Amino acid sequence: MTAVAASASPSAARPAAPSAARSTATSAGASAVDKGVGPLLRGWREQRRVSQLELALRADSSARHISFVETGRSRPSEEMVLRLAEHLDVPVRDRNGLLLAAGYAPRYPETPLDDPALDALREGVERLIQGYEPYPAFVVDATYNVVAANRGIAMLLDTVPEHLLAPPLNAMRLTLHPEGLAPRIRNLREWRGHLLAQMERDIALRRSEPLRALYEEVAAYPYPAEGSPGSENESEEGPGETVPYFALPMQIEHDGRVLSFISSISTFNTPMDVTVAELAIETLLPADPATVKYLQSLMS
């Protein structure tokens, strides 16, 4: 789960084209062809910690055939490549790479988000995130660049400098940068650790070099040392009044009060397009009654 980030402008509610950092299909495809489909499939299988026998049972094949495919002694059919990729939970972008490495054409298109073919998707996403107002909601791509946001986001960005709000807005950068939201996050050490762990999981899943570069950047940002002011989770609640949170909240200072949010992420089910597969809709839900009351007051 990312933290909050988006442009304060009303036009931020309109999805933008995904960042060029994600447009690596050509180089990734060339690399996949060089490696061959066998080693690539073996790498995904080992990363998922699945044995050849277990994968064979899932894919209605045999361990012998899986072994032959991985060593290059047998060329898998297009259907077999897709079946193995499905059972190994390979991201859609990388399924195209597997097909190229096996000598087949890519199956999944990568349609720009501003393409007319995705008009219905964009309109649906806009309606969805606007429906969450005044709760903040936004949409990010595979490298956490914000492609759409509702007006609930703007209130959290009132102290963020302009250079961090210049497009492309990046949720991780805005959250963890020492000039971004980080100084206002009361439980920064916990929240930072949570975000970095999430990025590590995404890197393991997607094997994305742009995502790895972003991780190295934000992980190097300075943050309060343990025991220093701002390094611990402070609360305005008195003794015995702490809220029993059901998940790790992001506690952020805003306009003289502390707001608490629990983040929820949605993705598209069975996507057939690389762009759509890499979108995530994140909503920041109030985690305590005080935050609910304050957000509701914004509507009155």
mmCIF file of C-alpha atoms in Angstrom:
data_model
loop_
_atom_site.group_PDB
_atom_site.id
_atom_site.type_symbol
_atom_site.label_atom_id
_atom_site.label_comp_id
_atom_site.label_asym_id
_atom_site.label_seq_id
_atom_site.Cartn_x
_atom_site.Cartn_y
_atom_site.Cartn_z
ATOM 1 C CA MET A 1 0.000 0.000 0.000
ATOM 2 C CA THR A 2 1.291 3.357 -0.943
ATOM 3 C CA ALA A 3 0.723 6.537 0.918
ATOM 4 C CA VAL A 4 -1.070 9.552 -0.462
ATOM 5 C CA ALA A 5 0.080 11.549 -3.484
ATOM 6 C CA ALA A 6 -1.459 13.477 -6.350
ATOM 7 C CA SER A 7 -1.817 16.901 -7.859
ATOM 8 C CA ALA A 8 -3.935 19.434 -6.025
ATOM 9 C CA SER A 9 -5.350 20.611 -9.319
ATOM 10 C CA PRO A 10 -8.914 19.501 -10.183
ATOM 11 C CA SER A 11 -7.541 18.245 -13.488
ATOM 12 C CA ALA A 12 -5.705 15.564 -11.514
ATOM 13 C CA ALA A 13 -8.897 13.507 -11.576
ATOM 14 C CA ARG A 14 -8.266 12.764 -15.253
ATOM 15 C CA PRO A 15 -5.950 9.793 -15.889
ATOM 16 C CA ALA A 16 -2.722 10.597 -17.658
ATOM 17 C CA ALA A 17 -0.640 8.399 -19.922
ATOM 18 C CA PRO A 18 1.594 5.938 -18.031
ATOM 19 C CA SER A 19 5.179 7.025 -17.464
ATOM 20 C CA ALA A 20 7.743 6.355 -20.154
ATOM 21 C CA ALA A 21 9.704 4.475 -17.514
ATOM 22 C CA ARG A 22 7.288 1.608 -17.976
ATOM 23 C CA SER A 23 7.684 1.538 -21.763
ATOM 24 C CA THR A 24 10.422 -1.060 -21.705
ATOM 25 C CA ALA A 25 8.684 -3.756 -23.722
ATOM 26 C CA THR A 26 11.160 -3.608 -26.606
ATOM 27 C CA SER A 27 14.292 -3.950 -24.489
ATOM 28 C CA ALA A 28 12.653 -6.515 -22.214
ATOM 29 C CA GLY A 29 11.533 -8.500 -25.235
ATOM 30 C CA ALA A 30 15.021 -8.494 -26.734
ATOM 31 C CA SER A 31 16.487 -9.631 -23.428
ATOM 32 C CA ALA A 32 13.900 -12.410 -23.156
ATOM 33 C CA VAL A 33 14.728 -13.685 -26.655
ATOM 34 C CA ASP A 34 18.426 -13.745 -25.773
ATOM 35 C CA LYS A 35 17.816 -15.830 -22.642
ATOM 36 C CA GLY A 36 15.369 -18.299 -24.123
ATOM 37 C CA VAL A 37 12.049 -19.329 -22.651
ATOM 38 C CA GLY A 38 13.409 -22.294 -20.660
ATOM 39 C CA PRO A 39 15.683 -20.372 -18.269
ATOM 40 C CA LEU A 40 13.023 -17.681 -17.887
ATOM 41 C CA LEU A 41 10.366 -20.202 -16.894
ATOM 42 C CA ARG A 42 12.769 -21.895 -14.509
ATOM 43 C CA GLY A 43 13.527 -18.525 -12.912
ATOM 44 C CA TRP A 44 9.840 -17.800 -12.354
ATOM 45 C CA ARG A 45 9.251 -21.314 -11.009
ATOM 46 C CA GLU A 46 12.127 -21.042 -8.536
ATOM 47 C CA GLN A 47 11.056 -17.593 -7.461
ATOM 48 C CA ARG A 48 7.575 -18.933 -6.742
ATOM 49 C CA ARG A 49 9.161 -21.908 -4.912
ATOM 50 C CA VAL A 50 7.281 -24.472 -6.958
ATOM 51 C CA SER A 51 8.797 -27.826 -7.888
ATOM 52 C CA GLN A 52 8.736 -29.182 -11.429
ATOM 53 C CA LEU A 53 6.343 -31.895 -10.315
ATOM 54 C CA GLU A 54 3.964 -29.451 -8.639
ATOM 55 C CA LEU A 55 3.958 -27.181 -11.690
ATOM 56 C CA ALA A 56 3.348 -30.165 -13.958
ATOM 57 C CA LEU A 57 0.342 -31.215 -11.895
ATOM 58 C CA ARG A 58 -1.082 -27.714 -11.976
ATOM 59 C CA ALA A 59 -0.584 -27.376 -15.733
ATOM 60 C CA ASP A 60 -1.776 -30.882 -16.614
ATOM 61 C CA SER A 61 1.664 -31.846 -17.908
ATOM 62 C CA SER A 62 4.536 -34.017 -16.705
ATOM 63 C CA ALA A 63 7.650 -33.214 -14.711
ATOM 64 C CA ARG A 64 9.696 -34.670 -17.574
ATOM 65 C CA HIS A 65 8.177 -32.241 -20.057
ATOM 66 C CA ILE A 66 8.693 -29.285 -17.698
ATOM 67 C CA SER A 67 12.331 -30.329 -17.312
ATOM 68 C CA PHE A 68 12.786 -30.571 -21.090
ATOM 69 C CA VAL A 69 11.245 -27.124 -21.560
ATOM 70 C CA GLU A 70 13.485 -25.545 -18.923
ATOM 71 C CA THR A 71 16.656 -27.078 -20.363
ATOM 72 C CA GLY A 72 15.747 -26.216 -23.945
ATOM 73 C CA ARG A 73 15.320 -29.820 -25.093
ATOM 74 C CA SER A 74 11.646 -29.191 -25.878
ATOM 75 C CA ARG A 75 9.968 -26.097 -27.339
ATOM 76 C CA PRO A 76 6.679 -25.417 -25.563
ATOM 77 C CA SER A 77 3.565 -24.543 -27.531
ATOM 78 C CA GLU A 78 2.109 -21.062 -27.227
ATOM 79 C CA GLU A 79 -0.732 -22.523 -25.173
ATOM 80 C CA MET A 80 1.737 -24.229 -22.828
ATOM 81 C CA VAL A 81 3.726 -21.024 -22.292
ATOM 82 C CA LEU A 82 0.567 -19.168 -21.329
ATOM 83 C CA ARG A 83 -0.631 -22.004 -19.133
ATOM 84 C CA LEU A 84 2.644 -22.191 -17.232
ATOM 85 C CA ALA A 85 2.733 -18.400 -16.890
ATOM 86 C CA GLU A 86 -0.789 -18.448 -15.476
ATOM 87 C CA HIS A 87 0.057 -21.071 -12.855
ATOM 88 C CA LEU A 88 3.258 -19.230 -11.925
ATOM 89 C CA ASP A 89 1.367 -15.940 -11.570
ATOM 90 C CA VAL A 90 3.666 -14.209 -14.050
ATOM 91 C CA PRO A 91 2.716 -10.526 -14.614
ATOM 92 C CA VAL A 92 1.057 -9.791 -17.950
ATOM 93 C CA ARG A 93 4.011 -7.747 -19.236
ATOM 94 C CA ASP A 94 6.381 -10.646 -18.572
ATOM 95 C CA ARG A 95 4.041 -13.135 -20.229
ATOM 96 C CA ASN A 96 4.656 -11.252 -23.451
ATOM 97 C CA GLY A 97 8.370 -11.652 -22.807
ATOM 98 C CA LEU A 98 7.984 -15.402 -22.350
ATOM 99 C CA LEU A 99 6.076 -15.667 -25.616
ATOM 100 C CA LEU A 100 8.764 -13.718 -27.470
ATOM 101 C CA ALA A 101 11.467 -15.910 -25.978
ATOM 102 C CA ALA A 102 9.589 -18.993 -27.192
ATOM 103 C CA GLY A 103 9.313 -17.560 -30.713
ATOM 104 C CA TYR A 104 5.689 -16.399 -30.575
ATOM 105 C CA ALA A 105 4.084 -12.988 -30.946
ATOM 106 C CA PRO A 106 3.077 -11.105 -27.801
ATOM 107 C CA ARG A 107 -0.492 -11.825 -26.742
ATOM 108 C CA TYR A 108 -1.269 -8.767 -24.603
ATOM 109 C CA PRO A 109 -1.320 -5.195 -26.004
ATOM 110 C CA GLU A 110 -0.015 -2.183 -24.089
ATOM 111 C CA THR A 111 -2.544 0.524 -24.860
ATOM 112 C CA PRO A 112 -1.699 4.121 -23.837
ATOM 113 C CA LEU A 113 -4.069 5.236 -21.114
ATOM 114 C CA ASP A 114 -5.171 8.236 -23.161
ATOM 115 C CA ASP A 115 -6.095 6.038 -26.145
ATOM 116 C CA PRO A 116 -9.793 6.258 -27.168
ATOM 117 C CA ALA A 117 -9.999 2.477 -26.761
ATOM 118 C CA LEU A 118 -9.733 3.015 -22.987
ATOM 119 C CA ASP A 119 -12.326 5.793 -22.763
ATOM 120 C CA ALA A 120 -14.743 3.592 -20.829
ATOM 121 C CA LEU A 121 -11.997 2.554 -18.416
ATOM 122 C CA ARG A 122 -10.939 6.152 -17.741
ATOM 123 C CA GLU A 123 -14.510 7.295 -17.198
ATOM 124 C CA GLY A 124 -15.185 4.389 -14.862
ATOM 125 C CA VAL A 125 -12.051 5.089 -12.831
ATOM 126 C CA GLU A 126 -12.891 8.787 -12.565
ATOM 127 C CA ARG A 127 -16.403 8.005 -11.319
ATOM 128 C CA LEU A 128 -15.035 5.502 -8.833
ATOM 129 C CA ILE A 129 -12.448 7.737 -7.184
ATOM 130 C CA GLN A 130 -14.788 10.748 -7.213
ATOM 131 C CA GLY A 131 -17.371 8.619 -5.445
ATOM 132 C CA TYR A 132 -14.984 8.203 -2.497
ATOM 133 C CA GLU A 133 -14.787 11.947 -1.820
ATOM 134 C CA PRO A 134 -14.075 13.400 0.678
ATOM 135 C CA TYR A 135 -11.963 10.320 1.356
ATOM 136 C CA PRO A 136 -8.716 10.551 -0.630
ATOM 137 C CA ALA A 137 -8.383 8.150 -3.570
ATOM 138 C CA PHE A 138 -5.929 7.917 -6.431
ATOM 139 C CA VAL A 139 -4.620 5.616 -9.156
ATOM 140 C CA VAL A 140 -0.982 4.633 -9.701
ATOM 141 C CA ASP A 141 0.897 2.716 -12.367
ATOM 142 C CA ALA A 142 3.573 0.044 -11.925
ATOM 143 C CA THR A 143 6.176 2.541 -10.700
ATOM 144 C CA TYR A 144 3.789 4.418 -8.391
ATOM 145 C CA ASN A 145 3.320 7.368 -10.741
ATOM 146 C CA VAL A 146 -0.070 8.955 -10.077
ATOM 147 C CA VAL A 147 -2.290 8.853 -13.162
ATOM 148 C CA ALA A 148 -5.543 10.017 -11.524
ATOM 149 C CA ALA A 149 -6.685 11.442 -8.180
ATOM 150 C CA ASN A 150 -9.782 12.896 -6.558
ATOM 151 C CA ARG A 151 -10.179 16.178 -4.684
ATOM 152 C CA GLY A 152 -9.794 14.455 -1.321
ATOM 153 C CA ILE A 153 -6.075 14.249 -2.026
ATOM 154 C CA ALA A 154 -5.498 18.011 -2.300
ATOM 155 C CA MET A 155 -5.934 18.737 1.411
ATOM 156 C CA LEU A 156 -2.913 16.592 2.277
ATOM 157 C CA LEU A 157 -0.579 18.435 -0.091
ATOM 158 C CA ASP A 158 -0.875 21.985 1.232
ATOM 159 C CA THR A 159 2.732 22.122 2.472
ATOM 160 C CA VAL A 160 4.383 20.143 -0.341
ATOM 161 C CA PRO A 161 6.727 22.315 -2.473
ATOM 162 C CA GLU A 162 5.982 22.843 -6.145
ATOM 163 C CA HIS A 163 8.995 20.915 -7.407
ATOM 164 C CA LEU A 164 7.605 17.714 -5.876
ATOM 165 C CA LEU A 165 4.201 18.362 -7.443
ATOM 166 C CA ALA A 166 5.579 18.654 -10.960
ATOM 167 C CA PRO A 167 4.485 15.753 -13.176
ATOM 168 C CA PRO A 168 4.954 12.910 -13.193
ATOM 169 C CA LEU A 169 3.821 12.808 -9.579
ATOM 170 C CA ASN A 170 5.155 9.788 -7.749
ATOM 171 C CA ALA A 171 3.382 8.502 -4.649
ATOM 172 C CA MET A 172 6.462 6.989 -3.010
ATOM 173 C CA ARG A 173 8.632 10.020 -3.699
ATOM 174 C CA LEU A 174 6.016 12.460 -2.385
ATOM 175 C CA THR A 175 5.434 10.389 0.733
ATOM 176 C CA LEU A 176 9.025 9.666 1.783
ATOM 177 C CA HIS A 177 10.873 12.759 0.517
ATOM 178 C CA PRO A 178 12.069 14.952 3.428
ATOM 179 C CA GLU A 179 10.290 17.915 1.799
ATOM 180 C CA GLY A 180 7.148 15.915 1.059
ATOM 181 C CA LEU A 181 4.698 14.339 3.462
ATOM 182 C CA ALA A 182 7.369 12.605 5.559
ATOM 183 C CA PRO A 183 7.865 15.409 8.135
ATOM 184 C CA ARG A 184 4.124 15.361 8.875
ATOM 185 C CA ILE A 185 3.751 11.584 9.250
ATOM 186 C CA ARG A 186 3.720 10.884 12.975
ATOM 187 C CA ASN A 187 4.604 7.195 12.648
ATOM 188 C CA LEU A 188 7.128 7.680 9.846
ATOM 189 C CA ARG A 189 9.492 4.868 10.837
ATOM 190 C CA GLU A 190 6.692 2.284 10.780
ATOM 191 C CA TRP A 191 5.051 3.660 7.638
ATOM 192 C CA ARG A 192 8.366 3.986 5.807
ATOM 193 C CA GLY A 193 9.254 0.386 6.654
ATOM 194 C CA HIS A 194 5.863 -0.755 5.412
ATOM 195 C CA LEU A 195 6.225 1.088 2.088
ATOM 196 C CA LEU A 196 9.765 -0.139 1.456
ATOM 197 C CA ALA A 197 8.721 -3.721 2.215
ATOM 198 C CA GLN A 198 5.856 -3.352 -0.254
ATOM 199 C CA MET A 199 8.236 -2.114 -2.935
ATOM 200 C CA GLU A 200 10.559 -5.054 -2.268
ATOM 201 C CA ARG A 201 7.672 -7.454 -2.843
ATOM 202 C CA ASP A 202 6.733 -5.655 -6.059
ATOM 203 C CA ILE A 203 10.326 -5.813 -7.324
ATOM 204 C CA ALA A 204 10.418 -9.559 -6.654
ATOM 205 C CA LEU A 205 7.132 -10.007 -8.489
ATOM 206 C CA ARG A 206 7.743 -7.725 -11.476
ATOM 207 C CA ARG A 207 11.547 -7.702 -11.825
ATOM 208 C CA SER A 208 11.276 -4.054 -12.867
ATOM 209 C CA GLU A 209 14.477 -2.037 -13.175
ATOM 210 C CA PRO A 210 12.624 1.339 -13.048
ATOM 211 C CA LEU A 211 10.928 0.190 -9.845
ATOM 212 C CA ARG A 212 14.262 -0.926 -8.379
ATOM 213 C CA ALA A 213 15.773 2.483 -9.218
ATOM 214 C CA LEU A 214 12.860 4.212 -7.474
ATOM 215 C CA TYR A 215 13.309 1.967 -4.431
ATOM 216 C CA GLU A 216 17.004 2.824 -4.170
ATOM 217 C CA GLU A 217 16.177 6.528 -4.428
ATOM 218 C CA VAL A 218 13.492 6.675 -1.751
ATOM 219 C CA ALA A 219 15.286 4.234 0.579
ATOM 220 C CA ALA A 220 18.221 6.656 0.618
ATOM 221 C CA TYR A 221 16.118 9.611 1.781
ATOM 222 C CA PRO A 222 17.073 10.759 5.308
ATOM 223 C CA TYR A 223 14.589 10.157 8.098
ATOM 224 C CA PRO A 224 14.585 10.741 11.875
ATOM 225 C CA ALA A 225 16.885 8.482 13.845
ATOM 226 C CA GLU A 226 15.347 6.329 16.537
ATOM 227 C CA GLY A 227 14.808 8.304 19.701
ATOM 228 C CA SER A 228 14.826 11.691 17.960
ATOM 229 C CA PRO A 229 11.759 13.988 17.705
ATOM 230 C CA GLY A 230 9.324 12.666 15.144
ATOM 231 C CA SER A 231 10.754 9.150 15.208
ATOM 232 C CA GLU A 232 8.061 7.640 17.398
ATOM 233 C CA ASN A 233 4.338 7.263 16.978
ATOM 234 C CA GLU A 234 2.942 10.226 18.875
ATOM 235 C CA SER A 235 -0.743 10.631 19.565
ATOM 236 C CA GLU A 236 -3.039 13.318 20.824
ATOM 237 C CA GLU A 237 -5.106 10.706 22.632
ATOM 238 C CA GLY A 238 -4.775 10.625 26.401
ATOM 239 C CA PRO A 239 -3.927 7.522 28.476
ATOM 240 C CA GLY A 240 -6.454 4.783 27.878
ATOM 241 C CA GLU A 241 -7.899 6.593 24.848
ATOM 242 C CA THR A 242 -5.812 5.051 22.096
ATOM 243 C CA VAL A 243 -7.743 3.726 19.121
ATOM 244 C CA PRO A 244 -7.567 -0.083 18.578
ATOM 245 C CA TYR A 245 -6.468 0.049 14.925
ATOM 246 C CA PHE A 246 -7.196 -3.077 12.882
ATOM 247 C CA ALA A 247 -4.333 -2.376 10.439
ATOM 248 C CA LEU A 248 -1.257 -0.153 10.373
ATOM 249 C CA PRO A 249 -2.521 3.412 9.862
ATOM 250 C CA MET A 250 -0.749 6.360 8.340
ATOM 251 C CA GLN A 251 -0.998 9.075 10.985
ATOM 252 C CA ILE A 252 -0.414 12.466 9.425
ATOM 253 C CA GLU A 253 -0.563 15.995 10.797
ATOM 254 C CA HIS A 254 -2.910 18.367 9.021
ATOM 255 C CA ASP A 255 -4.125 21.796 10.031
ATOM 256 C CA GLY A 256 -3.346 21.309 13.722
ATOM 257 C CA ARG A 257 -4.829 17.812 14.011
ATOM 258 C CA VAL A 258 -3.695 14.258 13.451
ATOM 259 C CA LEU A 259 -5.577 12.291 10.803
ATOM 260 C CA SER A 260 -5.360 8.501 10.622
ATOM 261 C CA PHE A 261 -5.858 6.573 7.403
ATOM 262 C CA ILE A 262 -5.937 2.903 6.480
ATOM 263 C CA SER A 263 -5.067 2.270 2.858
ATOM 264 C CA SER A 264 -6.999 -0.129 0.629
ATOM 265 C CA ILE A 265 -5.851 -1.194 -2.861
ATOM 266 C CA SER A 266 -7.900 -2.526 -5.781
ATOM 267 C CA THR A 267 -6.641 -3.932 -9.079
ATOM 268 C CA PHE A 268 -8.425 -5.152 -12.208
ATOM 269 C CA ASN A 269 -9.461 -8.787 -12.370
ATOM 270 C CA THR A 270 -8.103 -10.882 -15.280
ATOM 271 C CA PRO A 271 -6.706 -7.917 -17.258
ATOM 272 C CA MET A 272 -5.935 -8.500 -20.947
ATOM 273 C CA ASP A 273 -3.849 -5.351 -21.453
ATOM 274 C CA VAL A 274 -0.443 -4.545 -19.936
ATOM 275 C CA THR A 275 -1.415 -0.970 -19.059
ATOM 276 C CA VAL A 276 -4.592 -2.018 -17.283
ATOM 277 C CA ALA A 277 -2.840 -4.876 -15.488
ATOM 278 C CA GLU A 278 -0.366 -2.460 -13.916
ATOM 279 C CA LEU A 279 -2.907 0.033 -12.558
ATOM 280 C CA ALA A 280 -3.828 0.082 -8.877
ATOM 281 C CA ILE A 281 -6.602 2.128 -7.251
ATOM 282 C CA GLU A 282 -5.782 3.158 -3.696
ATOM 283 C CA THR A 283 -8.246 4.600 -1.207
ATOM 284 C CA LEU A 284 -7.338 6.164 2.134
ATOM 285 C CA LEU A 285 -10.119 5.281 4.549
ATOM 286 C CA PRO A 286 -10.479 7.007 7.946
ATOM 287 C CA ALA A 287 -9.126 4.837 10.734
ATOM 288 C CA ASP A 288 -10.725 6.573 13.712
ATOM 289 C CA PRO A 289 -13.871 8.572 14.560
ATOM 290 C CA ALA A 290 -12.005 11.905 14.707
ATOM 291 C CA THR A 291 -10.798 11.511 11.128
ATOM 292 C CA VAL A 292 -14.305 10.544 9.969
ATOM 293 C CA LYS A 293 -15.781 13.624 11.630
ATOM 294 C CA TYR A 294 -13.201 15.954 10.128
ATOM 295 C CA LEU A 295 -13.570 14.587 6.596
ATOM 296 C CA GLN A 296 -17.339 14.788 6.806
ATOM 297 C CA SER A 297 -17.073 18.403 7.930
ATOM 298 C CA LEU A 298 -15.362 19.183 4.633
ATOM 299 C CA MET A 299 -18.580 18.336 2.789
ATOM 300 C CA SER A 300 -20.735 20.703 4.825
#
